[in-house]
Amino acid sequence: MSFTRRRFLKGTLAAGAAATVPSFYINKVLAQEQTLRIYAWAGYFTDEMLADFTEKTGIRATFTPYGTNDELMNSLRATDGTGFDVIMPTVDRVPGYLDYDLVQPLDESRINWSGALDSAIEGSEVGGVVDGRRYFAPSDWGTEAITWNRRDAKVDRANLSYADLWNPEHGQGVTVRGHSALVGIGLWLEREGRLPHPLLDSYRSEEAMRANFDVILEEAIKHKHMLVQFWDTENDAQAAFRTNGAVIGQTWDSTAFRLQQEGEDIAYGAPKEGALAWMEGFVIPKNAQNPDAVYELINWYYTPEAGALFVKATGYNSTSKGATELLPDETRQFFTDSYTEQDLANLWWWPIQEPWYVALRNEYQDRYLSA
């Protein structure tokens, strides 16, 4: 594709605070007649954010959290896209929602795109635009890489690898998420020439996926005795370090960020195989009852102030122009400490995960968890 992830990061880092604040004009009377029902990742909307949204738009909003993409998909499939007005999946999962006819295209004329990073808009075309119609307005991006306790983990930051998770010196002190740990191991084995096919071929055919993941699963089970805990949600990952004895893990960047905020001696870094990178955004279910309010939410979010509120709440990176300039110094320092320029150029972006792949991925994850 013509768009490169390097250009996305360049656009993210270069954006300043010159974004214009939009006027909230989109069918506000209609939007205010009923509550906006937000279904998003746990922690993505604080009371402060909801209050600010209501103050700026006059629209009441409720927030229901979920912990995984699969939980979100299963909820929407169970209700045929009914029950919520907006969801926030990762961009690689959007085509799967179309396969089940669960979402509706966005009316791009109703979105204040000037408040969003151009690089994020362009970057979200892969997955977020299907058959020429956009279903996804990008909200944030982040990574899953290596989090470790500086006192207890044996880590050479300059040569960090997914293989470092399985250093025997870490004992039973490792935490990972089942399906993404298999991908991390896959990237390590690919770098060493130990996979029968390129890892990305796993997303293109069942034959390549099974051939690769048979090798990956065997390696994963070999080290399973080192796990102190599998994590599935953000709270699980934090608890692994906070109370359950983890010294190193493959986690989201937000895990390390929040533990650092609590005063823990935690570091976060991208392995040489590439940090797993993702982008999330706003999507409207096909049976949303208050779509007018969703456009108000998106335009509220595409302001520096709202974007900064999101980053301070989550530790992830907002796609709102100017948000970075409003962040506390320690928040910006976390980004600087976690990624070198080489790390940012080497991100491994999640490919589109079609339903057939997700089903096989879950099969291998279940075999890993139960081994």
mmCIF file of C-alpha atoms in Angstrom:
data_model
loop_
_atom_site.group_PDB
_atom_site.id
_atom_site.type_symbol
_atom_site.label_atom_id
_atom_site.label_comp_id
_atom_site.label_asym_id
_atom_site.label_seq_id
_atom_site.Cartn_x
_atom_site.Cartn_y
_atom_site.Cartn_z
ATOM 1 C CA MET A 1 0.000 0.000 0.000
ATOM 2 C CA SER A 2 1.156 3.589 -0.606
ATOM 3 C CA PHE A 3 0.617 4.657 2.993
ATOM 4 C CA THR A 4 3.465 3.764 5.349
ATOM 5 C CA ARG A 5 3.328 3.454 9.125
ATOM 6 C CA ARG A 6 6.488 5.560 9.318
ATOM 7 C CA ARG A 7 4.517 8.412 7.766
ATOM 8 C CA PHE A 8 1.777 7.852 10.344
ATOM 9 C CA LEU A 9 4.209 8.253 13.238
ATOM 10 C CA LYS A 10 5.849 11.233 11.573
ATOM 11 C CA GLY A 11 2.449 12.895 11.275
ATOM 12 C CA THR A 12 1.627 12.054 14.882
ATOM 13 C CA LEU A 13 4.805 13.548 16.272
ATOM 14 C CA ALA A 14 4.772 16.615 14.043
ATOM 15 C CA ALA A 15 1.229 17.757 14.756
ATOM 16 C CA GLY A 16 1.105 20.903 16.835
ATOM 17 C CA ALA A 17 -1.516 22.694 18.841
ATOM 18 C CA ALA A 18 -2.907 24.767 15.989
ATOM 19 C CA ALA A 19 -6.050 22.711 15.550
ATOM 20 C CA THR A 20 -9.251 24.638 15.245
ATOM 21 C CA VAL A 21 -12.074 24.000 17.673
ATOM 22 C CA PRO A 22 -15.206 22.982 15.753
ATOM 23 C CA SER A 23 -18.645 24.317 16.331
ATOM 24 C CA PHE A 24 -21.086 21.664 17.495
ATOM 25 C CA TYR A 25 -23.849 22.047 14.976
ATOM 26 C CA ILE A 26 -24.874 18.574 13.810
ATOM 27 C CA ASN A 27 -28.568 17.939 14.486
ATOM 28 C CA LYS A 28 -28.001 18.840 18.115
ATOM 29 C CA VAL A 29 -31.672 19.049 18.943
ATOM 30 C CA LEU A 30 -32.210 15.508 17.718
ATOM 31 C CA ALA A 31 -29.084 14.263 19.465
ATOM 32 C CA GLN A 32 -30.103 15.785 22.791
ATOM 33 C CA GLU A 33 -33.453 14.041 22.858
ATOM 34 C CA GLN A 34 -31.971 10.785 24.103
ATOM 35 C CA THR A 35 -28.869 9.509 25.850
ATOM 36 C CA LEU A 36 -25.792 8.560 23.860
ATOM 37 C CA ARG A 37 -24.828 4.978 24.704
ATOM 38 C CA ILE A 38 -21.067 4.435 24.450
ATOM 39 C CA TYR A 39 -19.616 0.903 24.421
ATOM 40 C CA ALA A 40 -15.822 1.158 24.615
ATOM 41 C CA TRP A 41 -12.704 -0.277 26.204
ATOM 42 C CA ALA A 42 -12.496 -0.198 29.989
ATOM 43 C CA GLY A 43 -11.039 3.111 31.168
ATOM 44 C CA TYR A 44 -11.629 4.966 27.907
ATOM 45 C CA PHE A 45 -14.231 7.380 29.294
ATOM 46 C CA THR A 46 -13.836 8.902 32.734
ATOM 47 C CA ASP A 47 -16.481 10.864 34.611
ATOM 48 C CA GLU A 48 -14.480 13.993 33.774
ATOM 49 C CA MET A 49 -14.631 13.226 30.063
ATOM 50 C CA LEU A 50 -18.355 12.479 30.075
ATOM 51 C CA ALA A 51 -19.055 15.676 32.013
ATOM 52 C CA ASP A 52 -16.973 17.719 29.576
ATOM 53 C CA PHE A 53 -18.783 16.172 26.612
ATOM 54 C CA THR A 54 -22.166 16.984 28.141
ATOM 55 C CA GLU A 55 -21.092 20.528 28.989
ATOM 56 C CA LYS A 56 -19.865 21.155 25.435
ATOM 57 C CA THR A 57 -22.776 19.534 23.589
ATOM 58 C CA GLY A 58 -25.726 19.297 25.985
ATOM 59 C CA ILE A 59 -25.919 15.546 25.273
ATOM 60 C CA ARG A 60 -26.163 13.014 28.086
ATOM 61 C CA ALA A 61 -23.947 9.948 27.707
ATOM 62 C CA THR A 62 -23.516 6.587 29.412
ATOM 63 C CA PHE A 63 -20.416 4.424 29.191
ATOM 64 C CA THR A 64 -20.372 0.625 29.277
ATOM 65 C CA PRO A 65 -16.889 -0.961 29.273
ATOM 66 C CA TYR A 66 -15.614 -4.114 27.595
ATOM 67 C CA GLY A 67 -12.227 -5.785 27.917
ATOM 68 C CA THR A 68 -11.484 -7.451 24.577
ATOM 69 C CA ASN A 69 -12.285 -7.234 20.874
ATOM 70 C CA ASP A 70 -13.906 -10.654 21.077
ATOM 71 C CA GLU A 71 -16.202 -9.516 23.893
ATOM 72 C CA LEU A 72 -17.268 -6.559 21.761
ATOM 73 C CA MET A 73 -17.884 -8.694 18.677
ATOM 74 C CA ASN A 74 -19.840 -11.312 20.608
ATOM 75 C CA SER A 75 -22.025 -8.654 22.239
ATOM 76 C CA LEU A 76 -22.921 -7.063 18.908
ATOM 77 C CA ARG A 77 -23.575 -10.394 17.236
ATOM 78 C CA ALA A 78 -25.875 -11.416 20.084
ATOM 79 C CA THR A 79 -27.980 -8.269 19.659
ATOM 80 C CA ASP A 80 -27.654 -7.879 15.864
ATOM 81 C CA GLY A 81 -25.975 -4.500 16.259
ATOM 82 C CA THR A 82 -28.556 -3.165 18.714
ATOM 83 C CA GLY A 83 -28.071 -1.739 22.203
ATOM 84 C CA PHE A 84 -25.351 0.881 21.716
ATOM 85 C CA ASP A 85 -24.829 3.961 19.563
ATOM 86 C CA VAL A 86 -21.044 3.806 19.180
ATOM 87 C CA ILE A 87 -18.326 1.196 19.611
ATOM 88 C CA MET A 88 -14.508 1.415 19.441
ATOM 89 C CA PRO A 89 -12.965 -1.682 17.807
ATOM 90 C CA THR A 90 -9.446 -1.908 16.463
ATOM 91 C CA VAL A 91 -9.253 -1.067 12.778
ATOM 92 C CA ASP A 92 -8.078 -4.539 11.743
ATOM 93 C CA ARG A 93 -11.335 -6.032 13.035
ATOM 94 C CA VAL A 94 -13.726 -3.694 11.180
ATOM 95 C CA PRO A 95 -14.132 -5.876 8.040
ATOM 96 C CA GLY A 96 -15.363 -8.675 10.294
ATOM 97 C CA TYR A 97 -18.258 -6.508 11.474
ATOM 98 C CA LEU A 98 -19.255 -5.983 7.857
ATOM 99 C CA ASP A 99 -19.217 -9.722 7.257
ATOM 100 C CA TYR A 100 -21.924 -10.001 9.921
ATOM 101 C CA ASP A 101 -23.747 -6.821 8.808
ATOM 102 C CA LEU A 102 -23.367 -5.179 12.221
ATOM 103 C CA VAL A 103 -22.217 -1.625 11.408
ATOM 104 C CA GLN A 104 -23.125 1.279 9.146
ATOM 105 C CA PRO A 105 -20.951 3.596 7.026
ATOM 106 C CA LEU A 106 -20.094 7.024 8.365
ATOM 107 C CA ASP A 107 -21.395 10.224 6.811
ATOM 108 C CA GLU A 108 -17.965 11.821 6.409
ATOM 109 C CA SER A 109 -19.495 15.250 5.713
ATOM 110 C CA ARG A 110 -20.632 15.382 9.342
ATOM 111 C CA ILE A 111 -17.163 14.903 10.831
ATOM 112 C CA ASN A 112 -14.715 17.719 11.557
ATOM 113 C CA TRP A 113 -11.722 15.968 10.011
ATOM 114 C CA SER A 114 -9.557 19.083 10.423
ATOM 115 C CA GLY A 115 -9.294 18.201 14.123
ATOM 116 C CA ALA A 116 -7.782 14.761 13.447
ATOM 117 C CA LEU A 117 -4.255 13.887 12.413
ATOM 118 C CA ASP A 118 -4.080 13.548 8.636
ATOM 119 C CA SER A 119 -1.724 10.590 9.039
ATOM 120 C CA ALA A 120 -4.259 8.765 11.237
ATOM 121 C CA ILE A 121 -7.089 9.372 8.790
ATOM 122 C CA GLU A 122 -4.978 8.021 5.947
ATOM 123 C CA GLY A 123 -3.575 5.172 8.030
ATOM 124 C CA SER A 124 -7.025 3.951 9.028
ATOM 125 C CA GLU A 125 -8.017 3.398 5.389
ATOM 126 C CA VAL A 126 -6.588 -0.127 5.716
ATOM 127 C CA GLY A 127 -9.499 -1.860 7.418
ATOM 128 C CA GLY A 128 -11.520 1.267 8.122
ATOM 129 C CA VAL A 129 -12.548 1.874 4.507
ATOM 130 C CA VAL A 130 -14.246 -1.039 2.761
ATOM 131 C CA ASP A 131 -15.472 -0.930 -0.846
ATOM 132 C CA GLY A 132 -14.941 2.827 -0.907
ATOM 133 C CA ARG A 133 -17.035 3.562 2.200
ATOM 134 C CA ARG A 134 -15.550 4.632 5.533
ATOM 135 C CA TYR A 135 -16.792 2.901 8.675
ATOM 136 C CA PHE A 136 -14.107 4.049 11.129
ATOM 137 C CA ALA A 137 -13.010 7.421 12.565
ATOM 138 C CA PRO A 138 -9.609 6.920 14.242
ATOM 139 C CA SER A 139 -9.371 7.808 17.924
ATOM 140 C CA ASP A 140 -6.134 6.427 19.332
ATOM 141 C CA TRP A 141 -3.209 4.111 18.793
ATOM 142 C CA GLY A 142 -0.795 2.214 20.973
ATOM 143 C CA THR A 143 1.422 -0.830 21.202
ATOM 144 C CA GLU A 144 1.913 -4.135 22.941
ATOM 145 C CA ALA A 145 5.539 -4.851 23.764
ATOM 146 C CA ILE A 146 7.719 -5.666 26.775
ATOM 147 C CA THR A 147 7.056 -4.345 30.295
ATOM 148 C CA TRP A 148 9.524 -5.202 33.022
ATOM 149 C CA ASN A 149 10.447 -4.463 36.615
ATOM 150 C CA ARG A 150 13.847 -2.773 36.522
ATOM 151 C CA ARG A 151 14.922 -4.329 39.810
ATOM 152 C CA ASP A 152 14.112 -7.949 39.054
ATOM 153 C CA ALA A 153 14.138 -8.596 35.292
ATOM 154 C CA LYS A 154 17.234 -9.361 33.251
ATOM 155 C CA VAL A 155 16.893 -7.064 30.238
ATOM 156 C CA ASP A 156 19.364 -5.537 27.799
ATOM 157 C CA ARG A 157 17.307 -2.624 26.489
ATOM 158 C CA ALA A 158 19.489 -2.207 23.411
ATOM 159 C CA ASN A 159 18.919 -5.816 22.324
ATOM 160 C CA LEU A 160 15.404 -6.398 23.627
ATOM 161 C CA SER A 161 13.579 -9.359 22.059
ATOM 162 C CA TYR A 162 10.370 -11.305 22.621
ATOM 163 C CA ALA A 163 12.751 -14.162 23.449
ATOM 164 C CA ASP A 164 13.792 -12.238 26.593
ATOM 165 C CA LEU A 165 10.443 -13.036 28.155
ATOM 166 C CA TRP A 166 11.528 -16.654 28.405
ATOM 167 C CA ASN A 167 14.915 -16.090 30.064
ATOM 168 C CA PRO A 168 15.036 -18.852 32.718
ATOM 169 C CA GLU A 169 16.325 -16.313 35.235
ATOM 170 C CA HIS A 170 12.845 -14.791 35.366
ATOM 171 C CA GLY A 171 11.553 -17.957 37.001
ATOM 172 C CA GLN A 172 7.772 -18.077 37.285
ATOM 173 C CA GLY A 173 7.468 -14.342 36.747
ATOM 174 C CA VAL A 174 6.091 -13.869 33.234
ATOM 175 C CA THR A 175 2.660 -12.552 32.215
ATOM 176 C CA VAL A 176 1.275 -12.594 28.667
ATOM 177 C CA ARG A 177 -2.011 -12.507 26.790
ATOM 178 C CA GLY A 178 -2.641 -15.849 25.121
ATOM 179 C CA HIS A 179 -3.193 -15.036 21.454
ATOM 180 C CA SER A 180 -0.791 -12.095 21.208
ATOM 181 C CA ALA A 181 1.959 -13.998 23.049
ATOM 182 C CA LEU A 182 1.787 -16.545 20.230
ATOM 183 C CA VAL A 183 2.334 -13.737 17.723
ATOM 184 C CA GLY A 184 5.284 -12.396 19.731
ATOM 185 C CA ILE A 185 6.833 -15.865 19.780
ATOM 186 C CA GLY A 186 6.103 -16.113 16.059
ATOM 187 C CA LEU A 187 8.009 -12.910 15.346
ATOM 188 C CA TRP A 188 10.960 -14.194 17.381
ATOM 189 C CA LEU A 189 10.961 -17.546 15.578
ATOM 190 C CA GLU A 190 10.593 -15.831 12.201
ATOM 191 C CA ARG A 191 13.641 -13.686 12.920
ATOM 192 C CA GLU A 192 15.589 -16.872 13.626
ATOM 193 C CA GLY A 193 14.325 -18.566 10.452
ATOM 194 C CA ARG A 194 12.339 -21.194 12.346
ATOM 195 C CA LEU A 195 8.888 -20.738 10.751
ATOM 196 C CA PRO A 196 7.838 -22.628 7.610
ATOM 197 C CA HIS A 197 6.181 -19.496 6.155
ATOM 198 C CA PRO A 198 6.457 -15.723 6.717
ATOM 199 C CA LEU A 199 4.321 -14.861 9.732
ATOM 200 C CA LEU A 200 2.124 -12.493 7.709
ATOM 201 C CA ASP A 201 1.104 -15.426 5.500
ATOM 202 C CA SER A 202 -0.766 -16.731 8.567
ATOM 203 C CA TYR A 203 -3.367 -14.012 7.927
ATOM 204 C CA ARG A 204 -3.790 -14.980 4.260
ATOM 205 C CA SER A 205 -4.475 -18.713 4.297
ATOM 206 C CA GLU A 206 -5.497 -21.420 6.754
ATOM 207 C CA GLU A 207 -2.748 -23.707 5.467
ATOM 208 C CA ALA A 208 0.023 -21.205 6.259
ATOM 209 C CA MET A 209 -1.601 -20.247 9.553
ATOM 210 C CA ARG A 210 -1.735 -23.841 10.803
ATOM 211 C CA ALA A 211 1.788 -24.635 9.618
ATOM 212 C CA ASN A 212 3.217 -21.597 11.424
ATOM 213 C CA PHE A 213 1.134 -21.840 14.572
ATOM 214 C CA ASP A 214 1.897 -25.523 15.073
ATOM 215 C CA VAL A 215 5.547 -24.507 15.437
ATOM 216 C CA ILE A 216 4.705 -21.444 17.538
ATOM 217 C CA LEU A 217 2.436 -23.371 19.906
ATOM 218 C CA GLU A 218 5.077 -26.030 20.510
ATOM 219 C CA GLU A 219 7.576 -23.324 21.509
ATOM 220 C CA ALA A 220 5.007 -21.549 23.700
ATOM 221 C CA ILE A 221 4.097 -24.690 25.630
ATOM 222 C CA LYS A 222 7.784 -25.390 26.205
ATOM 223 C CA HIS A 223 7.987 -22.213 28.327
ATOM 224 C CA LYS A 224 4.526 -22.206 29.853
ATOM 225 C CA HIS A 225 5.839 -23.223 33.288
ATOM 226 C CA MET A 226 7.339 -19.707 33.558
ATOM 227 C CA LEU A 227 3.949 -17.999 33.502
ATOM 228 C CA VAL A 228 2.688 -16.492 36.726
ATOM 229 C CA GLN A 229 -0.523 -15.390 35.036
ATOM 230 C CA PHE A 230 -2.273 -14.998 31.710
ATOM 231 C CA TRP A 231 -3.894 -11.578 31.302
ATOM 232 C CA ASP A 232 -6.889 -10.701 29.202
ATOM 233 C CA THR A 233 -7.848 -7.161 30.242
ATOM 234 C CA GLU A 234 -5.938 -4.076 31.335
ATOM 235 C CA ASN A 235 -6.808 -4.683 34.990
ATOM 236 C CA ASP A 236 -5.495 -8.254 34.747
ATOM 237 C CA ALA A 237 -2.173 -7.097 33.327
ATOM 238 C CA GLN A 238 -1.659 -4.480 36.017
ATOM 239 C CA ALA A 239 -2.556 -6.945 38.764
ATOM 240 C CA ALA A 240 0.062 -9.381 37.468
ATOM 241 C CA PHE A 241 2.794 -6.879 38.379
ATOM 242 C CA ARG A 242 1.092 -5.173 41.287
ATOM 243 C CA THR A 243 0.115 -8.201 43.364
ATOM 244 C CA ASN A 244 0.863 -11.499 41.604
ATOM 245 C CA GLY A 245 4.648 -11.451 41.270
ATOM 246 C CA ALA A 246 5.258 -10.752 37.592
ATOM 247 C CA VAL A 247 8.685 -9.299 36.816
ATOM 248 C CA ILE A 248 8.329 -9.140 33.022
ATOM 249 C CA GLY A 249 5.509 -9.430 30.533
ATOM 250 C CA GLN A 250 4.170 -8.732 27.069
ATOM 251 C CA THR A 251 1.560 -6.037 27.749
ATOM 252 C CA TRP A 252 -0.002 -2.901 26.366
ATOM 253 C CA ASP A 253 1.900 0.350 26.833
ATOM 254 C CA SER A 254 -0.862 1.571 29.142
ATOM 255 C CA THR A 255 0.005 -1.141 31.670
ATOM 256 C CA ALA A 256 3.504 0.231 32.170
ATOM 257 C CA PHE A 257 2.279 3.819 32.076
ATOM 258 C CA ARG A 258 -0.253 3.304 34.845
ATOM 259 C CA LEU A 259 2.135 1.301 37.024
ATOM 260 C CA GLN A 260 4.726 4.052 36.648
ATOM 261 C CA GLN A 261 2.101 6.559 37.783
ATOM 262 C CA GLU A 262 1.713 4.510 40.960
ATOM 263 C CA GLY A 263 5.439 4.789 41.615
ATOM 264 C CA GLU A 264 6.441 1.300 40.484
ATOM 265 C CA ASP A 265 9.963 0.895 39.046
ATOM 266 C CA ILE A 266 8.624 -0.261 35.687
ATOM 267 C CA ALA A 267 10.012 0.196 32.168
ATOM 268 C CA TYR A 268 8.504 -0.390 28.736
ATOM 269 C CA GLY A 269 10.255 -1.029 25.449
ATOM 270 C CA ALA A 270 9.848 -2.302 21.902
ATOM 271 C CA PRO A 271 11.686 -5.529 20.996
ATOM 272 C CA LYS A 272 13.830 -5.657 17.895
ATOM 273 C CA GLU A 273 11.204 -7.792 16.149
ATOM 274 C CA GLY A 274 8.803 -4.815 16.418
ATOM 275 C CA ALA A 275 6.200 -3.729 18.955
ATOM 276 C CA LEU A 276 2.688 -4.928 18.076
ATOM 277 C CA ALA A 277 0.829 -1.759 17.054
ATOM 278 C CA TRP A 278 -2.891 -1.101 16.755
ATOM 279 C CA MET A 279 -5.325 1.711 16.050
ATOM 280 C CA GLU A 280 -8.842 2.121 17.436
ATOM 281 C CA GLY A 281 -11.709 4.365 16.476
ATOM 282 C CA PHE A 282 -15.386 5.225 16.479
ATOM 283 C CA VAL A 283 -17.795 2.931 14.632
ATOM 284 C CA ILE A 284 -21.609 3.170 14.534
ATOM 285 C CA PRO A 285 -23.603 -0.083 14.919
ATOM 286 C CA LYS A 286 -26.226 -0.556 12.224
ATOM 287 C CA ASN A 287 -29.151 -0.236 14.668
ATOM 288 C CA ALA A 288 -27.835 2.738 16.672
ATOM 289 C CA GLN A 289 -30.738 4.784 18.032
ATOM 290 C CA ASN A 290 -28.854 8.087 18.357
ATOM 291 C CA PRO A 291 -26.341 8.357 15.504
ATOM 292 C CA ASP A 292 -26.579 12.170 15.530
ATOM 293 C CA ALA A 293 -24.998 12.180 18.978
ATOM 294 C CA VAL A 294 -22.174 9.961 17.742
ATOM 295 C CA TYR A 295 -21.063 12.643 15.293
ATOM 296 C CA GLU A 296 -21.146 15.150 18.141
ATOM 297 C CA LEU A 297 -18.954 12.773 20.170
ATOM 298 C CA ILE A 298 -16.434 12.397 17.357
ATOM 299 C CA ASN A 299 -16.222 16.156 16.822
ATOM 300 C CA TRP A 300 -15.894 16.756 20.560
ATOM 301 C CA TYR A 301 -13.069 14.210 20.644
ATOM 302 C CA TYR A 302 -11.284 15.874 17.708
ATOM 303 C CA THR A 303 -10.291 18.834 19.891
ATOM 304 C CA PRO A 304 -6.953 19.190 21.698
ATOM 305 C CA GLU A 305 -8.646 19.360 25.102
ATOM 306 C CA ALA A 306 -10.684 16.177 24.700
ATOM 307 C CA GLY A 307 -7.754 14.314 23.172
ATOM 308 C CA ALA A 308 -5.562 15.298 26.115
ATOM 309 C CA LEU A 309 -8.201 14.111 28.590
ATOM 310 C CA PHE A 310 -8.188 10.737 26.835
ATOM 311 C CA VAL A 311 -4.395 10.386 26.930
ATOM 312 C CA LYS A 312 -4.212 11.337 30.605
ATOM 313 C CA ALA A 313 -6.871 8.724 31.382
ATOM 314 C CA THR A 314 -5.416 5.863 29.351
ATOM 315 C CA GLY A 315 -1.746 6.416 28.526
ATOM 316 C CA TYR A 316 -2.491 5.746 24.846
ATOM 317 C CA ASN A 317 -1.861 8.178 22.004
ATOM 318 C CA SER A 318 -4.711 10.349 20.760
ATOM 319 C CA THR A 319 -5.349 11.114 17.084
ATOM 320 C CA SER A 320 -6.644 14.592 18.000
ATOM 321 C CA LYS A 321 -4.462 17.420 16.732
ATOM 322 C CA GLY A 322 -2.797 19.410 19.477
ATOM 323 C CA ALA A 323 -3.515 16.933 22.283
ATOM 324 C CA THR A 324 0.162 16.203 22.908
ATOM 325 C CA GLU A 325 0.913 19.855 23.619
ATOM 326 C CA LEU A 326 -1.534 19.849 26.539
ATOM 327 C CA LEU A 327 -0.138 16.766 28.294
ATOM 328 C CA PRO A 328 1.856 16.762 31.546
ATOM 329 C CA ASP A 329 5.621 16.435 31.172
ATOM 330 C CA GLU A 330 5.650 12.944 32.704
ATOM 331 C CA THR A 331 3.188 11.669 30.111
ATOM 332 C CA ARG A 332 5.282 12.922 27.232
ATOM 333 C CA GLN A 333 8.422 11.565 28.939
ATOM 334 C CA PHE A 334 6.940 8.067 29.017
ATOM 335 C CA PHE A 335 6.635 8.117 25.220
ATOM 336 C CA THR A 336 10.204 9.369 24.812
ATOM 337 C CA ASP A 337 11.602 6.766 27.198
ATOM 338 C CA SER A 338 9.655 3.898 25.626
ATOM 339 C CA TYR A 339 10.389 4.353 21.912
ATOM 340 C CA THR A 340 13.503 5.190 19.960
ATOM 341 C CA GLU A 341 13.160 6.525 16.423
ATOM 342 C CA GLN A 342 14.149 3.060 15.210
ATOM 343 C CA ASP A 343 11.406 1.492 17.333
ATOM 344 C CA LEU A 344 8.802 3.776 15.769
ATOM 345 C CA ALA A 345 9.993 2.931 12.263
ATOM 346 C CA ASN A 346 9.848 -0.789 13.106
ATOM 347 C CA LEU A 347 6.313 -1.119 14.512
ATOM 348 C CA TRP A 348 4.499 -4.339 13.566
ATOM 349 C CA TRP A 349 0.945 -3.268 12.771
ATOM 350 C CA TRP A 350 -1.762 -5.875 13.299
ATOM 351 C CA PRO A 351 -2.995 -7.114 9.907
ATOM 352 C CA ILE A 352 -6.708 -7.369 9.137
ATOM 353 C CA GLN A 353 -8.043 -10.301 11.143
ATOM 354 C CA GLU A 354 -10.898 -11.857 9.221
ATOM 355 C CA PRO A 355 -13.409 -14.124 11.001
ATOM 356 C CA TRP A 356 -11.772 -17.339 9.746
ATOM 357 C CA TYR A 357 -8.443 -16.217 11.178
ATOM 358 C CA VAL A 358 -9.973 -15.188 14.517
ATOM 359 C CA ALA A 359 -11.612 -18.615 14.834
ATOM 360 C CA LEU A 360 -8.291 -20.390 14.224
ATOM 361 C CA ARG A 361 -6.423 -17.954 16.467
ATOM 362 C CA ASN A 362 -8.833 -18.713 19.290
ATOM 363 C CA GLU A 363 -8.386 -22.445 18.689
ATOM 364 C CA TYR A 364 -4.625 -22.164 19.130
ATOM 365 C CA GLN A 365 -5.021 -19.830 22.101
ATOM 366 C CA ASP A 366 -7.322 -22.335 23.804
ATOM 367 C CA ARG A 367 -4.796 -25.098 23.224
ATOM 368 C CA TYR A 368 -2.094 -22.873 24.757
ATOM 369 C CA LEU A 369 -4.200 -21.987 27.788
ATOM 370 C CA SER A 370 -5.188 -25.581 28.467
ATOM 371 C CA ALA A 371 -1.817 -27.229 27.787
#
